Amino acid sequence: MQRFKLNNLKRIPLFAFFCCTLLTPAIASAMDPADKGKSIAIERKNRDQGWGDSIAEMSMILHNAQGQQSKRLMQLKTLEVKDDGDKGLTIFDQPRDVKGTAFLNFSHAMRPDEQWLYLPALKRVKRISSRNKSGPFMGSEFAYEDLSSFEIEKYTYQYLKDEVVNGQACFVVEQKPTDKYSGYTRLVAWVDQKEYRPQKIEYYDRKGALLKTLTFQKYQQYLDQYWRADLLLMQNHITKKRTELITHSLKFKTGLSEKDFNKATLKRAR
Amino acid sequence: MARFLTLIYFVLTPICVSAIEVTGLMSFEERYFYQNPTFPEQPSHQPSIVLEPEFYFSWQDETHSLTFKPFYRLDFQDDNRSHGDIRELMWLNVQGDLEWRVGISKVFWGTTESQHLVDVINQTDIVEGIDGEDKLGQPMLHTTYTSDHGMFEMYLMPYFRKRTFVGREGRLRFPILIDEQLTKYESAAEQHHLDFAFRWSHSIEDWEVGISFFDGTQREPFFMPAGTPTAPKLRPFYPQMRQYGLELQYIYEAWLWKLEGIHRRNLRETFTATTIGFEYTHIGIMDSIYDLGWIAEHQWDERGKSASSVGQNDLFLGLRLSLNDADSSEVLFGMSQDLNFSDSRSAKLEATTRLTEHMKLEIEAWIFQAKTQDDLLYFARNDDFLQLNLHYYF
């Protein structure tokens, strides 16, 4: 039922909302901050559909408050799944002691993600609980939930204002997680008005205090449509630690299919 | 030289080697036994070195690959613990949903943490670690077929690996020495008996299910008295066995409920054994980034006190603290309490942290308590130890 409603909403072009707002004050009241917030999210999601699959080589650089660094290297295979969350296979290459460790994730919009971990030393595939979404990913400032695919149903929305960030005119939208296991009470996202790309996200912890700020840099366009930031910077305001997530190479439409995302491929991933 | 390289190029190009990787592990280990040994020839310090490189080649767009992983431990005290093995020498071919593996390899079956009842493909390399997690490479032909109805695996194993045993000058040994030279088998084919195994496993929403069957040489030997009254010895005897195994895991929020059960028949006995328990992870304890995992498992064996395993009626409790820091620091505490022998228990503390991108430090402590002679753990009563491992990954 929810999905049916969503699909209907998706078909309404955004300009229709603007027309309504400008032309008829009666309908403009229907365009309250919650509707506007959601319509921005829907447009953001719509503009990022149809990319199919991707393979990325990424590194993460962890900086602590004392300036020490620690590096992780990984490969990410992703498959876009229609009307549900994406499928992902992450293979770790560095640090050396976790080389060959692989993580399979079937993310879902409305129910908990399904996750498996492969431990190469034991040759063991372990189904793990996806309740750890608020926990740090590989000791970094990114939580698992910060890295999962953006799905409309994961939040409720509230449009706050317009503001210029990184030289771009942005919508400022507040997002409240619908999952009670999220580590956040709310997120505030700056989405640029031209391409609907997130430019900045603030994360507020369970006590409502500002915990982290994520900034998106070095946006590049792929397949003449899809924008990806080559550099993501997550700053933790409490611990003063920060993590850079760098994309070294990214390829789309590589021919991956459902068959590349199962326990057999997880076991032989490298 | 140039001509030689050209030759290599032309030889390799047709098979299109797309990746060659050399990685591996070198470890320095020191065990310190702080109690007086049961036997005077046993040492207090037991240093050793491990080398385990891994060579990996793949070709034809990674549909073919070859993995070679030799292993050697040099132990400066126990000759039996100085040993080499081919952990892997395996050719893998992938044809869509079908995988073929030929050669020496390792396989894991199971869901529980405290013991692995259904996991019977590889022989345990018991001299490596008392927890039985280390395995010897097993020669096999292994086929895997992945479908919407789960994963189907078939194994043919043409050669049997004997279990390793601690020698006279090693700690953690039985009072009577086991003489590998005297090994006997039920099968006339001895080590060349062709073993067969099958497994079906599937993920159905919040459930993980596995059903397995094994027919062949039992990995766990019986021990028969041998030698002379003045110089007694034990003879390992490997019977044939048939085993049916069941694995279940159910996820409910942060809870993992687990079950492993086996039904085994060999020439001496027919019995059922189970491990049932849960793992609960508390994410972010006390508003920190630390995770605390709780593990509780009950081990049961129908044979009771005459069981060949320690876990005939035992309760295992474990705690895992993950600091989630850049060095992946983790502390694991586990304790087994025997519910039949109230004075019998063992405990383990394990702490790991990363020192550099290539180096990891591991500290282990084991405590064994057993006062009753017919308790299987009695042999280790004076062998509490501390172990320090420095792993270098390349």
PDB file of N, CA, C and O in Angstrom, chain A residues 62 70-72 94-99 114 116 121-124 126-129 131-132 134-136 139 180-181 207 259 262-264 267-268 270, chain B residues 21 23 54 56 88 94 97 99 106 108 111-113 146 151 202-203 205-208 249 251 253-254 279 283 287 324-326 354 357-358 360 393:
ATOM      1  N   LEU A  62      41.313   7.787   8.322  1.00  0.00           N
ATOM      2  CA  LEU A  62      40.817   8.137   9.646  1.00  0.00           C
ATOM      3  C   LEU A  62      41.834   9.043  10.320  1.00  0.00           C
ATOM      4  O   LEU A  62      43.008   8.676  10.426  1.00  0.00           O
ATOM      5  N   SER A  70      45.071   6.647   9.886  1.00  0.00           N
ATOM      6  CA  SER A  70      44.936   5.213   9.684  1.00  0.00           C
ATOM      7  C   SER A  70      44.156   5.037   8.384  1.00  0.00           C
ATOM      8  O   SER A  70      43.216   5.772   8.121  1.00  0.00           O
ATOM      9  N   LYS A  71      44.599   4.072   7.567  1.00  0.00           N
ATOM     10  CA  LYS A  71      44.026   3.976   6.232  1.00  0.00           C
ATOM     11  C   LYS A  71      43.316   2.643   5.990  1.00  0.00           C
ATOM     12  O   LYS A  71      43.753   1.607   6.457  1.00  0.00           O
ATOM     13  N   ARG A  72      42.214   2.701   5.283  1.00  0.00           N
ATOM     14  CA  ARG A  72      41.506   1.501   4.838  1.00  0.00           C
ATOM     15  C   ARG A  72      41.306   1.567   3.337  1.00  0.00           C
ATOM     16  O   ARG A  72      41.055   2.636   2.802  1.00  0.00           O
ATOM     17  N   GLN A  94      42.751  -3.377   2.875  1.00  0.00           N
ATOM     18  CA  GLN A  94      43.662  -2.852   3.887  1.00  0.00           C
ATOM     19  C   GLN A  94      42.864  -2.303   5.045  1.00  0.00           C
ATOM     20  O   GLN A  94      41.795  -1.747   4.791  1.00  0.00           O
ATOM     21  N   PRO A  95      43.329  -2.398   6.283  1.00  0.00           N
ATOM     22  CA  PRO A  95      44.598  -2.943   6.743  1.00  0.00           C
ATOM     23  C   PRO A  95      44.732  -4.429   6.380  1.00  0.00           C
ATOM     24  O   PRO A  95      43.742  -5.114   6.184  1.00  0.00           O
ATOM     25  N   ARG A  96      45.982  -4.880   6.340  1.00  0.00           N
ATOM     26  CA  ARG A  96      46.275  -6.219   5.856  1.00  0.00           C
ATOM     27  C   ARG A  96      45.589  -7.318   6.658  1.00  0.00           C
ATOM     28  O   ARG A  96      45.257  -8.366   6.123  1.00  0.00           O
ATOM     29  N   ASP A  97      45.411  -7.115   7.972  1.00  0.00           N
ATOM     30  CA  ASP A  97      44.834  -8.195   8.781  1.00  0.00           C
ATOM     31  C   ASP A  97      43.361  -8.455   8.447  1.00  0.00           C
ATOM     32  O   ASP A  97      42.836  -9.501   8.784  1.00  0.00           O
ATOM     33  N   VAL A  98      42.702  -7.498   7.781  1.00  0.00           N
ATOM     34  CA  VAL A  98      41.307  -7.753   7.385  1.00  0.00           C
ATOM     35  C   VAL A  98      41.189  -8.007   5.891  1.00  0.00           C
ATOM     36  O   VAL A  98      40.085  -8.087   5.352  1.00  0.00           O
ATOM     37  N   LYS A  99      42.319  -8.154   5.197  1.00  0.00           N
ATOM     38  CA  LYS A  99      42.269  -8.388   3.758  1.00  0.00           C
ATOM     39  C   LYS A  99      41.438  -9.637   3.449  1.00  0.00           C
ATOM     40  O   LYS A  99      41.603 -10.676   4.079  1.00  0.00           O
ATOM     41  N   GLU A 114      19.428  -7.191   5.383  1.00  0.00           N
ATOM     42  CA  GLU A 114      19.998  -8.526   5.599  1.00  0.00           C
ATOM     43  C   GLU A 114      21.504  -8.416   5.371  1.00  0.00           C
ATOM     44  O   GLU A 114      21.935  -7.882   4.359  1.00  0.00           O
ATOM     45  N   TRP A 116      25.551 -10.255   5.784  1.00  0.00           N
ATOM     46  CA  TRP A 116      26.427 -11.397   6.005  1.00  0.00           C
ATOM     47  C   TRP A 116      27.867 -10.907   5.984  1.00  0.00           C
ATOM     48  O   TRP A 116      28.230 -10.019   5.208  1.00  0.00           O
ATOM     49  N   ALA A 121      39.917 -16.109   7.287  1.00  0.00           N
ATOM     50  CA  ALA A 121      40.793 -17.007   8.045  1.00  0.00           C
ATOM     51  C   ALA A 121      40.029 -18.249   8.500  1.00  0.00           C
ATOM     52  O   ALA A 121      40.578 -19.345   8.547  1.00  0.00           O
ATOM     53  N   LEU A 122      38.755 -18.076   8.820  1.00  0.00           N
ATOM     54  CA  LEU A 122      37.942 -19.198   9.280  1.00  0.00           C
ATOM     55  C   LEU A 122      37.120 -19.805   8.151  1.00  0.00           C
ATOM     56  O   LEU A 122      36.472 -20.829   8.335  1.00  0.00           O
ATOM     57  N   LYS A 123      37.109 -19.143   6.993  1.00  0.00           N
ATOM     58  CA  LYS A 123      36.274 -19.535   5.842  1.00  0.00           C
ATOM     59  C   LYS A 123      34.801 -19.534   6.242  1.00  0.00           C
ATOM     60  O   LYS A 123      34.013 -20.349   5.781  1.00  0.00           O
ATOM     61  N   ARG A 124      34.451 -18.642   7.118  1.00  0.00           N
ATOM     62  CA  ARG A 124      33.118 -18.658   7.699  1.00  0.00           C
ATOM     63  C   ARG A 124      32.269 -17.493   7.194  1.00  0.00           C
ATOM     64  O   ARG A 124      32.719 -16.357   7.211  1.00  0.00           O
ATOM     65  N   LYS A 126      29.045 -15.497   8.175  1.00  0.00           N
ATOM     66  CA  LYS A 126      28.225 -15.312   9.367  1.00  0.00           C
ATOM     67  C   LYS A 126      27.127 -14.303   9.071  1.00  0.00           C
ATOM     68  O   LYS A 126      27.405 -13.200   8.644  1.00  0.00           O
ATOM     69  N   ARG A 127      25.886 -14.725   9.259  1.00  0.00           N
ATOM     70  CA  ARG A 127      24.770 -13.793   9.142  1.00  0.00           C
ATOM     71  C   ARG A 127      24.811 -12.925  10.379  1.00  0.00           C
ATOM     72  O   ARG A 127      24.865 -13.439  11.501  1.00  0.00           O
ATOM     73  N   ILE A 128      24.778 -11.610  10.191  1.00  0.00           N
ATOM     74  CA  ILE A 128      24.865 -10.733  11.351  1.00  0.00           C
ATOM     75  C   ILE A 128      23.603  -9.893  11.479  1.00  0.00           C
ATOM     76  O   ILE A 128      22.847  -9.732  10.531  1.00  0.00           O
ATOM     77  N   SER A 129      23.404  -9.361  12.660  1.00  0.00           N
ATOM     78  CA  SER A 129      22.225  -8.530  12.902  1.00  0.00           C
ATOM     79  C   SER A 129      22.463  -7.153  12.304  1.00  0.00           C
ATOM     80  O   SER A 129      23.525  -6.570  12.474  1.00  0.00           O
ATOM     81  N   ARG A 131      21.066  -4.583  13.197  1.00  0.00           N
ATOM     82  CA  ARG A 131      20.743  -3.587  14.210  1.00  0.00           C
ATOM     83  C   ARG A 131      21.935  -2.723  14.580  1.00  0.00           C
ATOM     84  O   ARG A 131      21.816  -1.800  15.377  1.00  0.00           O
ATOM     85  N   ASN A 132      23.084  -3.055  14.050  1.00  0.00           N
ATOM     86  CA  ASN A 132      24.283  -2.292  14.407  1.00  0.00           C
ATOM     87  C   ASN A 132      24.435  -1.048  13.546  1.00  0.00           C
ATOM     88  O   ASN A 132      25.499  -0.496  13.422  1.00  0.00           O
ATOM     89  N   SER A 134      23.852   1.980  13.874  1.00  0.00           N
ATOM     90  CA  SER A 134      24.368   3.206  14.469  1.00  0.00           C
ATOM     91  C   SER A 134      25.852   3.087  14.836  1.00  0.00           C
ATOM     92  O   SER A 134      26.480   4.064  15.205  1.00  0.00           O
ATOM     93  N   GLY A 135      26.394   1.877  14.734  1.00  0.00           N
ATOM     94  CA  GLY A 135      27.793   1.658  15.106  1.00  0.00           C
ATOM     95  C   GLY A 135      28.757   2.156  14.042  1.00  0.00           C
ATOM     96  O   GLY A 135      28.394   2.284  12.886  1.00  0.00           O
ATOM     97  N   PRO A 136      30.027   2.439  14.436  1.00  0.00           N
ATOM     98  CA  PRO A 136      31.015   2.942  13.487  1.00  0.00           C
ATOM     99  C   PRO A 136      31.374   1.888  12.439  1.00  0.00           C
ATOM    100  O   PRO A 136      31.476   0.709  12.749  1.00  0.00           O
ATOM    101  N   GLY A 139      35.738   1.456  12.374  1.00  0.00           N
ATOM    102  CA  GLY A 139      36.409   2.374  13.290  1.00  0.00           C
ATOM    103  C   GLY A 139      36.419   3.816  12.821  1.00  0.00           C
ATOM    104  O   GLY A 139      37.097   4.662  13.403  1.00  0.00           O
ATOM    105  N   LYS A 180      13.618   3.147  14.749  1.00  0.00           N
ATOM    106  CA  LYS A 180      13.950   3.494  16.137  1.00  0.00           C
ATOM    107  C   LYS A 180      15.386   3.103  16.501  1.00  0.00           C
ATOM    108  O   LYS A 180      15.910   3.530  17.517  1.00  0.00           O
ATOM    109  N   TYR A 181      16.020   2.275  15.678  1.00  0.00           N
ATOM    110  CA  TYR A 181      17.394   1.867  15.967  1.00  0.00           C
ATOM    111  C   TYR A 181      18.433   2.813  15.380  1.00  0.00           C
ATOM    112  O   TYR A 181      19.632   2.608  15.501  1.00  0.00           O
ATOM    113  N   LYS A 207      20.609  12.655  22.043  1.00  0.00           N
ATOM    114  CA  LYS A 207      20.259  13.707  23.011  1.00  0.00           C
ATOM    115  C   LYS A 207      19.900  14.998  22.291  1.00  0.00           C
ATOM    116  O   LYS A 207      19.595  16.009  22.926  1.00  0.00           O
ATOM    117  N   LYS A 259      22.956 -12.331  -9.390  1.00  0.00           N
ATOM    118  CA  LYS A 259      23.791 -13.520  -9.181  1.00  0.00           C
ATOM    119  C   LYS A 259      25.184 -13.187  -8.639  1.00  0.00           C
ATOM    120  O   LYS A 259      25.902 -14.075  -8.197  1.00  0.00           O
ATOM    121  N   ASN A 262      25.468 -13.014  -3.664  1.00  0.00           N
ATOM    122  CA  ASN A 262      24.959 -14.087  -2.815  1.00  0.00           C
ATOM    123  C   ASN A 262      26.101 -14.647  -1.976  1.00  0.00           C
ATOM    124  O   ASN A 262      27.238 -14.172  -2.056  1.00  0.00           O
ATOM    125  N   LYS A 263      25.786 -15.670  -1.167  1.00  0.00           N
ATOM    126  CA  LYS A 263      26.798 -16.173  -0.235  1.00  0.00           C
ATOM    127  C   LYS A 263      27.970 -16.839  -0.952  1.00  0.00           C
ATOM    128  O   LYS A 263      29.093 -16.845  -0.454  1.00  0.00           O
ATOM    129  N   ALA A 264      27.717 -17.377  -2.155  1.00  0.00           N
ATOM    130  CA  ALA A 264      28.814 -18.000  -2.908  1.00  0.00           C
ATOM    131  C   ALA A 264      29.793 -16.935  -3.401  1.00  0.00           C
ATOM    132  O   ALA A 264      31.011 -17.098  -3.294  1.00  0.00           O
ATOM    133  N   LYS A 267      31.896 -15.598  -0.556  1.00  0.00           N
ATOM    134  CA  LYS A 267      33.007 -16.473  -0.160  1.00  0.00           C
ATOM    135  C   LYS A 267      34.213 -16.355  -1.086  1.00  0.00           C
ATOM    136  O   LYS A 267      35.340 -16.551  -0.658  1.00  0.00           O
ATOM    137  N   ARG A 268      33.970 -16.086  -2.375  1.00  0.00           N
ATOM    138  CA  ARG A 268      35.128 -16.037  -3.261  1.00  0.00           C
ATOM    139  C   ARG A 268      35.532 -14.615  -3.621  1.00  0.00           C
ATOM    140  O   ARG A 268      36.396 -14.401  -4.465  1.00  0.00           O
ATOM    141  N   ARG A 270      37.329 -11.192  -3.800  1.00  0.00           N
ATOM    142  CA  ARG A 270      38.670 -10.701  -3.468  1.00  0.00           C
ATOM    143  C   ARG A 270      39.058  -9.479  -4.268  1.00  0.00           C
ATOM    144  O   ARG A 270      38.367  -9.068  -5.125  1.00  0.00           O
TER     145      ARG A 270
ATOM    146  N   GLU B  21      48.740 -12.363  -6.919  1.00  0.00           N
ATOM    147  CA  GLU B  21      48.829 -11.688  -5.637  1.00  0.00           C
ATOM    148  C   GLU B  21      49.652 -12.537  -4.695  1.00  0.00           C
ATOM    149  O   GLU B  21      49.444 -13.737  -4.598  1.00  0.00           O
ATOM    150  N   THR B  23      50.440 -12.530  -0.710  1.00  0.00           N
ATOM    151  CA  THR B  23      50.192 -11.928   0.594  1.00  0.00           C
ATOM    152  C   THR B  23      50.597 -12.946   1.648  1.00  0.00           C
ATOM    153  O   THR B  23      51.084 -14.018   1.302  1.00  0.00           O
ATOM    154  N   GLU B  54      50.504 -16.627   1.039  1.00  0.00           N
ATOM    155  CA  GLU B  54      49.421 -17.039   0.151  1.00  0.00           C
ATOM    156  C   GLU B  54      49.678 -16.512  -1.253  1.00  0.00           C
ATOM    157  O   GLU B  54      49.917 -15.333  -1.450  1.00  0.00           O
ATOM    158  N   TYR B  56      48.153 -16.262  -5.089  1.00  0.00           N
ATOM    159  CA  TYR B  56      46.862 -16.323  -5.769  1.00  0.00           C
ATOM    160  C   TYR B  56      47.024 -15.886  -7.220  1.00  0.00           C
ATOM    161  O   TYR B  56      47.620 -14.854  -7.508  1.00  0.00           O
ATOM    162  N   GLU B  88      46.033 -24.657   1.763  1.00  0.00           N
ATOM    163  CA  GLU B  88      45.258 -24.590   0.529  1.00  0.00           C
ATOM    164  C   GLU B  88      46.155 -24.795  -0.676  1.00  0.00           C
ATOM    165  O   GLU B  88      47.267 -24.267  -0.724  1.00  0.00           O
ATOM    166  N   VAL B  94      34.544 -21.080 -11.917  1.00  0.00           N
ATOM    167  CA  VAL B  94      33.183 -20.583 -11.750  1.00  0.00           C
ATOM    168  C   VAL B  94      32.482 -20.592 -13.097  1.00  0.00           C
ATOM    169  O   VAL B  94      32.985 -20.027 -14.064  1.00  0.00           O
ATOM    170  N   ASP B  97      26.232 -20.184 -11.897  1.00  0.00           N
ATOM    171  CA  ASP B  97      25.814 -20.582 -10.554  1.00  0.00           C
ATOM    172  C   ASP B  97      26.555 -21.812 -10.031  1.00  0.00           C
ATOM    173  O   ASP B  97      26.295 -22.284  -8.940  1.00  0.00           O
ATOM    174  N   GLU B  99      30.097 -23.826  -9.106  1.00  0.00           N
ATOM    175  CA  GLU B  99      31.506 -23.647  -8.776  1.00  0.00           C
ATOM    176  C   GLU B  99      32.145 -25.019  -8.608  1.00  0.00           C
ATOM    177  O   GLU B  99      31.559 -25.896  -7.978  1.00  0.00           O
ATOM    178  N   LYS B 106      39.807 -25.664   2.735  1.00  0.00           N
ATOM    179  CA  LYS B 106      39.169 -25.640   4.051  1.00  0.00           C
ATOM    180  C   LYS B 106      37.737 -25.157   3.909  1.00  0.00           C
ATOM    181  O   LYS B 106      37.446 -24.282   3.113  1.00  0.00           O
ATOM    182  N   PHE B 108      33.991 -24.363   6.221  1.00  0.00           N
ATOM    183  CA  PHE B 108      33.377 -24.213   7.538  1.00  0.00           C
ATOM    184  C   PHE B 108      31.875 -24.421   7.444  1.00  0.00           C
ATOM    185  O   PHE B 108      31.215 -23.860   6.586  1.00  0.00           O
ATOM    186  N   THR B 111      26.973 -22.581  12.981  1.00  0.00           N
ATOM    187  CA  THR B 111      26.481 -21.276  13.416  1.00  0.00           C
ATOM    188  C   THR B 111      26.944 -20.907  14.825  1.00  0.00           C
ATOM    189  O   THR B 111      27.075 -19.742  15.133  1.00  0.00           O
ATOM    190  N   THR B 112      27.180 -21.898  15.678  1.00  0.00           N
ATOM    191  CA  THR B 112      27.458 -21.595  17.087  1.00  0.00           C
ATOM    192  C   THR B 112      28.911 -21.183  17.295  1.00  0.00           C
ATOM    193  O   THR B 112      29.749 -21.325  16.410  1.00  0.00           O
ATOM    194  N   GLU B 113      29.192 -20.659  18.502  1.00  0.00           N
ATOM    195  CA  GLU B 113      30.511 -20.100  18.774  1.00  0.00           C
ATOM    196  C   GLU B 113      31.377 -20.988  19.663  1.00  0.00           C
ATOM    197  O   GLU B 113      32.584 -21.060  19.479  1.00  0.00           O
ATOM    198  N   THR B 146      24.415 -22.730  -6.643  1.00  0.00           N
ATOM    199  CA  THR B 146      23.589 -21.733  -5.971  1.00  0.00           C
ATOM    200  C   THR B 146      22.301 -21.528  -6.753  1.00  0.00           C
ATOM    201  O   THR B 146      22.344 -21.293  -7.956  1.00  0.00           O
ATOM    202  N   MET B 151      21.751 -23.151  -1.404  1.00  0.00           N
ATOM    203  CA  MET B 151      23.049 -23.550  -1.923  1.00  0.00           C
ATOM    204  C   MET B 151      23.213 -25.054  -1.705  1.00  0.00           C
ATOM    205  O   MET B 151      23.009 -25.556  -0.604  1.00  0.00           O
ATOM    206  N   HIS B 202      20.536 -22.361   3.248  1.00  0.00           N
ATOM    207  CA  HIS B 202      19.666 -21.354   2.656  1.00  0.00           C
ATOM    208  C   HIS B 202      19.395 -20.227   3.656  1.00  0.00           C
ATOM    209  O   HIS B 202      19.430 -20.445   4.865  1.00  0.00           O
ATOM    210  N   SER B 203      19.140 -19.052   3.127  1.00  0.00           N
ATOM    211  CA  SER B 203      18.696 -17.923   3.947  1.00  0.00           C
ATOM    212  C   SER B 203      17.236 -17.688   3.609  1.00  0.00           C
ATOM    213  O   SER B 203      16.911 -17.428   2.453  1.00  0.00           O
ATOM    214  N   GLU B 205      14.439 -15.285   4.810  1.00  0.00           N
ATOM    215  CA  GLU B 205      14.142 -14.101   5.608  1.00  0.00           C
ATOM    216  C   GLU B 205      15.046 -14.031   6.833  1.00  0.00           C
ATOM    217  O   GLU B 205      16.242 -13.897   6.679  1.00  0.00           O
ATOM    218  N   ASP B 206      14.490 -14.167   8.050  1.00  0.00           N
ATOM    219  CA  ASP B 206      15.324 -14.007   9.243  1.00  0.00           C
ATOM    220  C   ASP B 206      15.989 -15.313   9.686  1.00  0.00           C
ATOM    221  O   ASP B 206      16.564 -15.377  10.766  1.00  0.00           O
ATOM    222  N   TRP B 207      15.879 -16.347   8.862  1.00  0.00           N
ATOM    223  CA  TRP B 207      16.428 -17.653   9.223  1.00  0.00           C
ATOM    224  C   TRP B 207      17.617 -18.018   8.332  1.00  0.00           C
ATOM    225  O   TRP B 207      17.619 -17.731   7.136  1.00  0.00           O
ATOM    226  N   GLU B 208      18.592 -18.686   8.937  1.00  0.00           N
ATOM    227  CA  GLU B 208      19.664 -19.338   8.182  1.00  0.00           C
ATOM    228  C   GLU B 208      19.534 -20.820   8.509  1.00  0.00           C
ATOM    229  O   GLU B 208      19.482 -21.197   9.686  1.00  0.00           O
ATOM    230  N   GLN B 249      19.799 -20.680  12.504  1.00  0.00           N
ATOM    231  CA  GLN B 249      20.036 -19.397  13.153  1.00  0.00           C
ATOM    232  C   GLN B 249      18.840 -18.504  12.856  1.00  0.00           C
ATOM    233  O   GLN B 249      18.391 -18.424  11.715  1.00  0.00           O
ATOM    234  N   ILE B 251      17.325 -14.572  13.457  1.00  0.00           N
ATOM    235  CA  ILE B 251      17.650 -13.209  13.864  1.00  0.00           C
ATOM    236  C   ILE B 251      16.390 -12.501  14.322  1.00  0.00           C
ATOM    237  O   ILE B 251      15.400 -12.459  13.609  1.00  0.00           O
ATOM    238  N   GLU B 253      15.886  -8.774  15.860  1.00  0.00           N
ATOM    239  CA  GLU B 253      16.529  -7.519  16.227  1.00  0.00           C
ATOM    240  C   GLU B 253      18.005  -7.771  16.519  1.00  0.00           C
ATOM    241  O   GLU B 253      18.717  -8.252  15.658  1.00  0.00           O
ATOM    242  N   ALA B 254      18.496  -7.455  17.738  1.00  0.00           N
ATOM    243  CA  ALA B 254      19.930  -7.644  17.984  1.00  0.00           C
ATOM    244  C   ALA B 254      20.245  -9.037  18.546  1.00  0.00           C
ATOM    245  O   ALA B 254      21.346  -9.292  19.023  1.00  0.00           O
ATOM    246  N   GLU B 279      23.280 -15.080  20.916  1.00  0.00           N
ATOM    247  CA  GLU B 279      24.274 -14.021  20.932  1.00  0.00           C
ATOM    248  C   GLU B 279      23.468 -12.734  20.887  1.00  0.00           C
ATOM    249  O   GLU B 279      22.603 -12.563  20.030  1.00  0.00           O
ATOM    250  N   ILE B 283      24.507  -2.441  21.204  1.00  0.00           N
ATOM    251  CA  ILE B 283      25.241  -1.455  20.404  1.00  0.00           C
ATOM    252  C   ILE B 283      25.388  -0.163  21.195  1.00  0.00           C
ATOM    253  O   ILE B 283      24.408   0.366  21.721  1.00  0.00           O
ATOM    254  N   ASP B 287      25.946   5.079  25.963  1.00  0.00           N
ATOM    255  CA  ASP B 287      26.127   6.206  25.038  1.00  0.00           C
ATOM    256  C   ASP B 287      27.546   6.331  24.487  1.00  0.00           C
ATOM    257  O   ASP B 287      27.975   7.408  24.082  1.00  0.00           O
ATOM    258  N   ASN B 324      35.508  -0.436  18.694  1.00  0.00           N
ATOM    259  CA  ASN B 324      35.193   0.280  17.451  1.00  0.00           C
ATOM    260  C   ASN B 324      36.152   1.429  17.170  1.00  0.00           C
ATOM    261  O   ASN B 324      35.757   2.461  16.635  1.00  0.00           O
ATOM    262  N   ASP B 325      37.383   1.284  17.596  1.00  0.00           N
ATOM    263  CA  ASP B 325      38.373   2.334  17.361  1.00  0.00           C
ATOM    264  C   ASP B 325      39.113   2.070  16.046  1.00  0.00           C
ATOM    265  O   ASP B 325      38.864   1.064  15.382  1.00  0.00           O
ATOM    266  N   ALA B 326      40.017   2.961  15.694  1.00  0.00           N
ATOM    267  CA  ALA B 326      40.761   2.832  14.438  1.00  0.00           C
ATOM    268  C   ALA B 326      41.607   1.555  14.434  1.00  0.00           C
ATOM    269  O   ALA B 326      41.901   1.007  13.372  1.00  0.00           O
ATOM    270  N   ARG B 354      45.340  -3.472  16.699  1.00  0.00           N
ATOM    271  CA  ARG B 354      46.235  -3.282  15.557  1.00  0.00           C
ATOM    272  C   ARG B 354      47.320  -2.280  15.947  1.00  0.00           C
ATOM    273  O   ARG B 354      47.026  -1.247  16.544  1.00  0.00           O
ATOM    274  N   GLU B 357      49.575  -0.658  10.119  1.00  0.00           N
ATOM    275  CA  GLU B 357      48.784  -1.167   8.988  1.00  0.00           C
ATOM    276  C   GLU B 357      49.080  -2.649   8.738  1.00  0.00           C
ATOM    277  O   GLU B 357      48.302  -3.344   8.114  1.00  0.00           O
ATOM    278  N   HIS B 358      50.257  -3.102   9.183  1.00  0.00           N
ATOM    279  CA  HIS B 358      50.676  -4.469   8.908  1.00  0.00           C
ATOM    280  C   HIS B 358      50.789  -5.342  10.154  1.00  0.00           C
ATOM    281  O   HIS B 358      51.053  -6.527  10.041  1.00  0.00           O
ATOM    282  N   LYS B 360      49.610  -6.701  14.122  1.00  0.00           N
ATOM    283  CA  LYS B 360      48.535  -6.867  15.079  1.00  0.00           C
ATOM    284  C   LYS B 360      49.054  -7.590  16.317  1.00  0.00           C
ATOM    285  O   LYS B 360      49.859  -8.515  16.208  1.00  0.00           O
ATOM    286  N   TYR B 393      51.443  -8.958   8.827  1.00  0.00           N
ATOM    287  CA  TYR B 393      50.753  -9.276   7.569  1.00  0.00           C
ATOM    288  C   TYR B 393      51.459  -8.580   6.421  1.00  0.00           C
ATOM    289  O   TYR B 393      51.761  -7.398   6.520  1.00  0.00           O
TER     290      TYR B 393
END
